[in-house]
Amino acid sequence: MQFKSIIGQKTLINKLITGYNENRIAHTQLFLGNEGSGALPVAIAFAQFLNCTNKRNNDSCGECPSCVKFEKFAHPDLHFYFPTATTRSVKKDPRSSLFLVEWRDYLTENNAYITLNGWYEHLGTGNKQGYIRKDDANELIGKLALKAYEGEYKIVIFWMVERMNETASNKLLKTLEEPPDSTIIILIGEKYEQLLPTIRSRSQLFKVPKLSDNDIASQLIKEGTENTRAEDIAILANGNWNLAKEISNDIEDTQFNCINFRKWLRLCFQPKDYIELLKFNQEIAKTGREKQKSFFNYGLEVVHNAILHNHNSSEKVKKAGEELDFSRKFAPFINEVNRVEMYTALNQAIYHIERNAHAGILFSDLSFTLVDLILKGRKNVAGK
Ligand SMILES: [Zn+2]
């Protein structure tokens, strides 16, 4: 990562560059910042800058052999330690080095703006909390005993250092106190009060402030969000880029689901045109698994809202505008003769999507089920 791809944080970045230019870089640094402030991306960009062989304009070049490796988070002198736990593939003695592939993938997917929960989910740790452990400490001590591999600096980044357990931190006391020559240790944490005092006392503190609304809005606009919406999201995100992304994705998903679910129901309501319906199925089957799950979940919501409308509880339907209108109009056709089956069919679809079912077949199958179920609901209405 280059400094230029970091969201905001200009003051901190300038401070780091000045420190480098004046030849005073602390050996052990603590980057303290809330989730979504970008402490990890700044640390990685700083590490890349330090080892870049062609620095210019106060940034790394992004092109030299060192930068190319850093851009992939895979430079031999860049060492990452982060919380791990047992997973389906690592059943005992978890430690960072066993999860480097997953770690690099996760960083790449998110441009290094990551969260602890997101990481646990990516790893598949279940409900287990992760730790930075004794084995991590031992491996690091071993690695640091070797000379710098190819870069000018060896950089060690500990992410979420509050998750370092006491055994690990005791083993690392000396290393943190006085790392070997040309070694920079960057500790990244969110909650100062949760850090072991031994860690606090051995590092130079850099505060990573939360992002300004302006920083977040500009980045969203850069990524294609419309201006007013970007500003609204920025206010809700409260300086947290990860939250901003989450809100923005939710809005996109809801819009997508709302438009397409309505279209689907319309096509299933009066299926004169099966070609159109099949075309729709093929289109929606092309979207990713998460999107399909969210689509079916939206469908469950539609069924749920229909039941509320039909039981004189429309005030509990949390929809507005067109969405509310649609759910009210459609509600009568989801009634006592088909609502359970509809619920079950959508739930089963989610179940099968999670197990990698063929989306095209699944959507066609479900469309035909819906055609039948809606017809049943319509007959029930007509017979009343
Ligand atoms: Zn470079």
Short mmCIF file of C-alpha atoms and ligand atoms in Angstrom, two decimals:
data_model
loop_
_atom_site.label_atom_id
_atom_site.label_comp_id
_atom_site.label_asym_id
_atom_site.label_seq_id
_atom_site.Cartn_x
_atom_site.Cartn_y
_atom_site.Cartn_z
CA MET A 1 0.00 0.00 0.00
CA GLN A 2 1.15 3.50 -0.69
CA PHE A 3 0.38 6.46 1.57
CA LYS A 4 -1.65 7.92 -1.28
CA SER A 5 -4.20 5.10 -1.01
CA ILE A 6 -4.81 5.72 2.69
CA ILE A 7 -8.08 7.40 3.62
CA GLY A 8 -7.36 10.65 5.51
CA GLN A 9 -4.70 10.48 8.30
CA LYS A 10 -2.51 13.12 6.63
CA THR A 11 -1.18 14.48 9.97
CA LEU A 12 -0.09 11.06 11.16
CA ILE A 13 1.49 10.18 7.81
CA ASN A 14 3.44 13.46 7.79
CA LYS A 15 4.65 12.75 11.30
CA LEU A 16 5.91 9.33 10.24
CA ILE A 17 7.67 10.71 7.16
CA THR A 18 9.28 13.51 9.18
CA GLY A 19 10.49 10.96 11.72
CA TYR A 20 12.09 8.98 8.91
CA ASN A 21 13.67 12.06 7.29
CA GLU A 22 15.14 13.15 10.61
CA ASN A 23 16.38 9.65 11.27
CA ARG A 24 14.46 9.12 14.44
CA ILE A 25 12.20 6.11 14.07
CA ALA A 26 11.20 4.45 17.32
CA HIS A 27 12.02 0.74 17.33
CA THR A 28 8.74 -0.21 18.92
CA GLN A 29 5.69 1.82 18.02
CA LEU A 30 2.10 1.55 19.13
CA PHE A 31 -0.56 2.66 16.64
CA LEU A 32 -3.71 3.18 18.63
CA GLY A 33 -6.95 3.79 16.76
CA ASN A 34 -10.59 2.72 16.73
CA GLU A 35 -11.94 0.20 14.26
CA GLY A 36 -12.17 1.68 10.78
CA SER A 37 -9.64 4.44 11.40
CA GLY A 38 -7.04 2.72 9.24
CA ALA A 39 -4.24 2.03 11.74
CA LEU A 40 -3.26 -1.18 9.95
CA PRO A 41 -3.20 0.30 6.42
CA VAL A 42 -1.08 3.20 7.69
CA ALA A 43 1.35 0.74 9.31
CA ILE A 44 1.62 -1.31 6.14
CA ALA A 45 2.11 1.79 3.97
CA PHE A 46 4.82 2.98 6.38
CA ALA A 47 6.54 -0.40 6.22
CA GLN A 48 6.42 -0.31 2.41
CA PHE A 49 7.79 3.23 2.43
CA LEU A 50 10.70 2.28 4.68
CA ASN A 51 11.81 -0.55 2.39
CA CYS A 52 11.05 1.13 -0.96
CA THR A 53 14.24 1.52 -3.01
CA ASN A 54 12.87 4.40 -5.03
CA LYS A 55 11.03 6.70 -2.60
CA ARG A 56 9.65 9.89 -4.12
CA ASN A 57 7.24 12.67 -3.17
CA ASN A 58 7.14 11.41 0.39
CA ASP A 59 5.67 8.09 -0.65
CA SER A 60 6.82 4.66 -1.75
CA CYS A 61 7.04 4.16 -5.52
CA GLY A 62 4.67 1.19 -5.71
CA GLU A 63 6.77 -0.34 -8.49
CA CYS A 64 10.21 -1.37 -7.25
CA PRO A 65 10.69 -5.09 -6.46
CA SER A 66 10.26 -4.38 -2.74
CA CYS A 67 7.02 -2.42 -3.27
CA VAL A 68 5.60 -5.11 -5.55
CA LYS A 69 5.99 -7.65 -2.73
CA PHE A 70 4.56 -5.26 -0.16
CA GLU A 71 1.54 -4.62 -2.36
CA LYS A 72 0.81 -8.35 -2.07
CA PHE A 73 1.49 -8.22 1.70
CA ALA A 74 4.18 -10.81 1.05
CA HIS A 75 7.64 -9.31 1.51
CA PRO A 76 10.12 -11.66 3.24
CA ASP A 77 10.96 -8.91 5.73
CA LEU A 78 7.35 -8.14 6.59
CA HIS A 79 6.10 -10.26 9.46
CA PHE A 80 2.50 -10.28 10.59
CA TYR A 81 1.13 -11.55 13.89
CA PHE A 82 -2.59 -11.52 14.60
CA PRO A 83 -5.19 -13.32 16.72
CA THR A 84 -5.85 -16.92 15.70
CA ALA A 85 -7.91 -19.81 17.03
CA THR A 86 -8.51 -23.40 16.05
CA THR A 87 -10.51 -23.86 12.85
CA ARG A 88 -11.70 -26.73 10.72
CA SER A 89 -8.31 -26.98 9.03
CA VAL A 90 -6.06 -26.14 12.00
CA LYS A 91 -7.27 -28.29 14.85
CA LYS A 92 -4.52 -27.61 17.36
CA ASP A 93 -1.70 -25.18 18.20
CA PRO A 94 -3.02 -22.30 16.08
CA ARG A 95 -0.58 -19.49 15.30
CA SER A 96 -0.26 -16.72 12.74
CA SER A 97 2.17 -18.51 10.41
CA LEU A 98 -0.43 -21.23 9.76
CA PHE A 99 -2.93 -18.71 8.43
CA LEU A 100 -0.85 -16.47 6.20
CA VAL A 101 -2.72 -17.39 3.03
CA GLU A 102 -6.08 -16.56 4.62
CA TRP A 103 -4.60 -13.38 6.11
CA ARG A 104 -3.26 -12.10 2.78
CA ASP A 105 -6.53 -12.90 1.04
CA TYR A 106 -8.47 -11.06 3.70
CA LEU A 107 -6.18 -8.03 3.51
CA THR A 108 -6.38 -7.98 -0.28
CA GLU A 109 -10.18 -8.24 -0.32
CA ASN A 110 -10.49 -5.29 2.05
CA ASN A 111 -7.52 -3.18 1.11
CA ALA A 112 -6.25 -3.80 4.67
CA TYR A 113 -9.26 -2.06 6.24
CA ILE A 114 -10.30 -4.99 8.38
CA THR A 115 -12.16 -5.76 11.60
CA LEU A 116 -11.63 -8.38 14.27
CA ASN A 117 -15.08 -9.91 13.79
CA GLY A 118 -14.64 -9.91 10.05
CA TRP A 119 -11.32 -11.73 10.49
CA TYR A 120 -12.85 -14.37 12.78
CA GLU A 121 -15.59 -14.89 10.23
CA HIS A 122 -13.09 -15.14 7.39
CA LEU A 123 -11.09 -17.72 9.37
CA GLY A 124 -14.15 -19.66 10.48
CA THR A 125 -13.26 -19.73 14.17
CA GLY A 126 -16.88 -20.20 15.20
CA ASN A 127 -17.51 -18.50 18.51
CA LYS A 128 -13.93 -18.84 19.67
CA GLN A 129 -11.91 -15.75 20.52
CA GLY A 130 -8.48 -15.48 18.96
CA TYR A 131 -5.17 -14.84 20.67
CA ILE A 132 -1.63 -13.96 19.78
CA ARG A 133 0.15 -16.80 21.49
CA LYS A 134 3.38 -18.19 22.89
CA ASP A 135 4.06 -20.03 19.61
CA ASP A 136 3.84 -16.72 17.74
CA ALA A 137 6.35 -15.18 20.12
CA ASN A 138 8.74 -18.12 19.75
CA GLU A 139 8.58 -18.03 15.97
CA LEU A 140 9.22 -14.29 15.89
CA ILE A 141 12.23 -14.55 18.18
CA GLY A 142 13.61 -17.24 15.86
CA LYS A 143 13.05 -15.11 12.75
CA LEU A 144 14.63 -12.00 14.24
CA ALA A 145 17.76 -13.95 15.04
CA LEU A 146 18.39 -14.12 11.28
CA LYS A 147 19.79 -11.16 9.34
CA ALA A 148 17.46 -8.93 7.30
CA TYR A 149 16.49 -11.00 4.32
CA GLU A 150 16.56 -8.48 1.52
CA GLY A 151 15.08 -5.19 2.67
CA GLU A 152 16.63 -2.37 4.63
CA TYR A 153 14.29 -2.96 7.55
CA LYS A 154 12.62 -5.95 9.06
CA ILE A 155 9.11 -4.91 9.95
CA VAL A 156 6.99 -6.77 12.44
CA ILE A 157 3.32 -5.86 12.65
CA PHE A 158 1.19 -7.11 15.50
CA TRP A 159 -2.45 -6.54 14.71
CA MET A 160 -4.90 -6.31 17.63
CA VAL A 161 -2.17 -6.47 20.22
CA GLU A 162 -4.77 -6.46 23.02
CA ARG A 163 -5.36 -10.08 22.02
CA MET A 164 -1.78 -11.02 22.94
CA ASN A 165 -1.87 -13.33 25.92
CA GLU A 166 0.40 -12.90 28.87
CA THR A 167 2.74 -15.81 28.11
CA ALA A 168 3.42 -14.39 24.66
CA SER A 169 3.99 -10.88 25.95
CA ASN A 170 6.35 -12.12 28.68
CA LYS A 171 8.40 -13.92 26.07
CA LEU A 172 8.55 -10.76 23.97
CA LEU A 173 9.50 -8.28 26.70
CA LYS A 174 13.13 -8.15 25.70
CA THR A 175 12.36 -8.02 21.97
CA LEU A 176 9.94 -5.13 22.44
CA GLU A 177 12.37 -3.34 24.73
CA GLU A 178 15.24 -3.61 22.34
CA PRO A 179 14.56 -5.13 18.93
CA PRO A 180 17.59 -6.25 16.90
CA ASP A 181 19.21 -3.69 14.55
CA SER A 182 17.13 -2.50 11.60
CA THR A 183 14.00 -4.01 13.06
CA ILE A 184 10.85 -1.97 13.57
CA ILE A 185 7.99 -3.40 15.56
CA ILE A 186 4.58 -1.83 15.04
CA LEU A 187 1.89 -2.81 17.52
CA ILE A 188 -1.66 -2.04 16.49
CA GLY A 189 -4.47 -1.84 18.99
CA GLU A 190 -7.87 -0.31 19.55
CA LYS A 191 -8.26 -0.16 23.32
CA TYR A 192 -5.47 1.32 25.38
CA GLU A 193 -6.94 0.17 28.69
CA GLN A 194 -6.89 -3.45 27.51
CA LEU A 195 -3.20 -3.43 26.66
CA LEU A 196 -0.80 -5.08 29.05
CA PRO A 197 1.19 -2.40 30.93
CA THR A 198 4.42 -4.07 29.80
CA ILE A 199 3.42 -3.39 26.20
CA ARG A 200 2.36 0.19 26.82
CA SER A 201 5.58 1.07 28.59
CA ARG A 202 7.81 -0.34 25.86
CA SER A 203 6.40 1.47 22.85
CA GLN A 204 6.12 4.95 21.42
CA LEU A 205 2.47 5.88 21.09
CA PHE A 206 0.99 7.17 17.83
CA LYS A 207 -2.68 7.99 18.05
CA VAL A 208 -4.65 7.21 14.92
CA PRO A 209 -7.68 9.51 15.14
CA LYS A 210 -11.05 8.51 13.77
CA LEU A 211 -11.69 9.70 10.23
CA SER A 212 -13.52 12.92 9.55
CA ASP A 213 -16.95 12.83 7.88
CA ASN A 214 -15.32 14.60 4.99
CA ASP A 215 -12.64 11.90 4.57
CA ILE A 216 -15.28 9.20 4.52
CA ALA A 217 -17.65 11.02 2.19
CA SER A 218 -14.86 11.83 -0.31
CA GLN A 219 -13.74 8.20 -0.38
CA LEU A 220 -17.29 6.96 -0.92
CA ILE A 221 -17.74 9.44 -3.76
CA LYS A 222 -14.44 8.28 -5.25
CA GLU A 223 -15.84 4.74 -5.18
CA GLY A 224 -18.99 5.81 -7.02
CA THR A 225 -21.50 6.74 -4.31
CA GLU A 226 -23.67 9.71 -5.15
CA ASN A 227 -22.77 12.91 -3.21
CA THR A 228 -25.74 13.40 -0.89
CA ARG A 229 -25.87 9.73 0.00
CA ALA A 230 -22.12 9.68 0.69
CA GLU A 231 -22.54 12.58 3.12
CA ASP A 232 -25.43 10.84 4.88
CA ILE A 233 -23.48 7.61 5.24
CA ALA A 234 -20.44 9.50 6.54
CA ILE A 235 -22.49 10.97 9.38
CA LEU A 236 -23.84 7.55 10.37
CA ALA A 237 -20.41 5.93 10.14
CA ASN A 238 -18.95 8.13 12.86
CA GLY A 239 -15.38 8.05 11.64
CA ASN A 240 -15.35 4.31 10.98
CA TRP A 241 -14.57 3.39 7.37
CA ASN A 242 -15.61 -0.23 7.87
CA LEU A 243 -18.99 0.87 9.16
CA ALA A 244 -19.36 3.26 6.21
CA LYS A 245 -18.72 0.38 3.78
CA GLU A 246 -21.17 -1.81 5.64
CA ILE A 247 -23.92 0.80 5.51
CA SER A 248 -23.23 1.52 1.87
CA ASN A 249 -23.37 -2.21 0.96
CA ASP A 250 -26.59 -2.64 2.93
CA ILE A 251 -28.22 0.20 1.04
CA GLU A 252 -27.09 -1.24 -2.28
CA ASP A 253 -28.32 -4.70 -1.31
CA THR A 254 -31.70 -3.42 -0.19
CA GLN A 255 -32.17 -1.52 -3.43
CA PHE A 256 -31.14 -4.51 -5.51
CA ASN A 257 -33.39 -6.86 -3.54
CA CYS A 258 -36.34 -4.52 -3.54
CA ILE A 259 -36.29 -4.02 -7.30
CA ASN A 260 -35.57 -7.62 -8.19
CA PHE A 261 -37.84 -9.33 -5.70
CA ARG A 262 -40.76 -7.27 -6.94
CA LYS A 263 -39.86 -8.16 -10.48
CA TRP A 264 -39.66 -11.84 -9.59
CA LEU A 265 -43.02 -11.88 -7.87
CA ARG A 266 -44.60 -10.07 -10.81
CA LEU A 267 -43.19 -12.66 -13.19
CA CYS A 268 -44.44 -15.49 -10.98
CA PHE A 269 -47.82 -13.87 -10.45
CA GLN A 270 -49.04 -14.15 -14.01
CA PRO A 271 -46.58 -16.39 -15.71
CA LYS A 272 -47.68 -15.81 -19.27
CA ASP A 273 -44.11 -15.36 -20.20
CA TYR A 274 -41.94 -18.20 -18.93
CA ILE A 275 -39.11 -17.09 -21.17
CA GLU A 276 -38.91 -13.81 -19.24
CA LEU A 277 -38.99 -15.71 -15.97
CA LEU A 278 -36.18 -18.03 -17.03
CA LYS A 279 -34.14 -15.09 -18.25
CA PHE A 280 -34.61 -13.44 -14.87
CA ASN A 281 -33.51 -16.64 -13.13
CA GLN A 282 -30.35 -16.80 -15.18
CA GLU A 283 -29.49 -13.19 -14.41
CA ILE A 284 -29.97 -13.52 -10.69
CA ALA A 285 -28.12 -16.85 -10.62
CA LYS A 286 -25.04 -14.98 -11.86
CA THR A 287 -24.79 -12.86 -8.69
CA GLY A 288 -22.63 -14.12 -5.82
CA ARG A 289 -23.70 -16.43 -3.05
CA GLU A 290 -23.91 -13.70 -0.41
CA LYS A 291 -26.11 -11.61 -2.67
CA GLN A 292 -28.41 -14.54 -3.33
CA LYS A 293 -28.71 -15.25 0.38
CA SER A 294 -29.52 -11.63 1.05
CA PHE A 295 -32.11 -11.78 -1.77
CA PHE A 296 -33.89 -14.75 -0.16
CA ASN A 297 -33.69 -13.13 3.25
CA TYR A 298 -35.38 -10.13 1.75
CA GLY A 299 -38.07 -12.53 0.48
CA LEU A 300 -38.56 -13.86 4.01
CA GLU A 301 -39.05 -10.28 5.13
CA VAL A 302 -41.69 -9.78 2.42
CA VAL A 303 -43.61 -12.83 3.65
CA HIS A 304 -43.26 -11.69 7.24
CA ASN A 305 -44.54 -8.21 6.39
CA ALA A 306 -47.49 -9.66 4.48
CA ILE A 307 -48.51 -11.55 7.60
CA LEU A 308 -48.28 -8.33 9.63
CA HIS A 309 -50.44 -6.46 7.10
CA ASN A 310 -53.00 -9.25 7.12
CA HIS A 311 -53.22 -9.17 10.89
CA ASN A 312 -53.86 -5.44 11.12
CA SER A 313 -50.32 -4.76 12.31
CA SER A 314 -49.15 -2.64 9.39
CA GLU A 315 -47.54 -0.19 11.79
CA LYS A 316 -44.94 -2.89 12.59
CA VAL A 317 -43.83 -3.08 8.95
CA LYS A 318 -40.54 -1.23 8.84
CA LYS A 319 -40.74 -0.08 5.24
CA ALA A 320 -41.44 3.23 3.60
CA GLY A 321 -42.45 4.64 0.23
CA GLU A 322 -42.63 2.28 -2.70
CA GLU A 323 -41.50 -0.68 -0.64
CA LEU A 324 -44.34 -0.22 1.83
CA ASP A 325 -46.78 0.24 -1.01
CA PHE A 326 -45.69 -2.95 -2.65
CA SER A 327 -45.79 -4.99 0.52
CA ARG A 328 -49.33 -3.76 1.24
CA LYS A 329 -50.56 -4.57 -2.27
CA PHE A 330 -49.02 -7.99 -2.33
CA ALA A 331 -50.00 -8.99 1.22
CA PRO A 332 -53.47 -10.45 0.46
CA PHE A 333 -51.94 -13.11 -1.80
CA ILE A 334 -49.75 -14.46 0.97
CA ASN A 335 -52.31 -15.99 3.28
CA GLU A 336 -53.11 -19.02 5.40
CA VAL A 337 -53.00 -21.45 2.45
CA ASN A 338 -49.47 -20.68 1.26
CA ARG A 339 -47.48 -18.61 3.76
CA VAL A 340 -45.87 -21.54 5.58
CA GLU A 341 -44.83 -23.18 2.33
CA MET A 342 -43.42 -19.91 1.05
CA TYR A 343 -41.42 -19.45 4.20
CA THR A 344 -40.11 -22.99 4.00
CA ALA A 345 -39.24 -22.72 0.31
CA LEU A 346 -37.19 -19.54 0.86
CA ASN A 347 -35.48 -20.93 3.94
CA GLN A 348 -34.56 -24.07 2.07
CA ALA A 349 -33.15 -22.00 -0.75
CA ILE A 350 -30.83 -20.27 1.74
CA TYR A 351 -29.85 -23.65 3.13
CA HIS A 352 -28.97 -24.96 -0.33
CA ILE A 353 -27.12 -21.81 -1.40
CA GLU A 354 -24.93 -22.14 1.67
CA ARG A 355 -24.11 -25.66 0.54
CA ASN A 356 -23.13 -24.59 -2.95
CA ALA A 357 -26.24 -25.69 -4.81
CA HIS A 358 -26.36 -24.89 -8.53
CA ALA A 359 -27.95 -21.44 -8.45
CA GLY A 360 -29.55 -21.63 -11.91
CA ILE A 361 -31.42 -24.86 -11.14
CA LEU A 362 -32.32 -23.66 -7.66
CA PHE A 363 -33.85 -20.42 -8.95
CA SER A 364 -35.84 -22.16 -11.70
CA ASP A 365 -37.12 -24.74 -9.25
CA LEU A 366 -38.10 -22.09 -6.75
CA SER A 367 -39.77 -19.97 -9.44
CA PHE A 368 -42.08 -22.85 -10.37
CA THR A 369 -42.87 -23.43 -6.69
CA LEU A 370 -43.67 -19.74 -6.30
CA VAL A 371 -45.94 -19.75 -9.36
CA ASP A 372 -47.96 -22.59 -7.78
CA LEU A 373 -48.00 -21.04 -4.32
CA ILE A 374 -49.09 -17.62 -5.54
CA LEU A 375 -51.83 -19.20 -7.63
CA LYS A 376 -53.03 -21.04 -4.52
CA GLY A 377 -53.04 -17.74 -2.59
CA ARG A 378 -54.93 -15.97 -5.36
CA LYS A 379 -57.61 -18.69 -5.52
CA ASN A 380 -58.00 -18.40 -1.77
CA VAL A 381 -58.58 -14.65 -2.09
CA ALA A 382 -61.03 -15.11 -4.98
CA GLY A 383 -63.00 -17.77 -3.07
CA LYS A 384 -63.59 -15.54 -0.08
ZN ZN B 1 9.19 1.17 -4.18
#
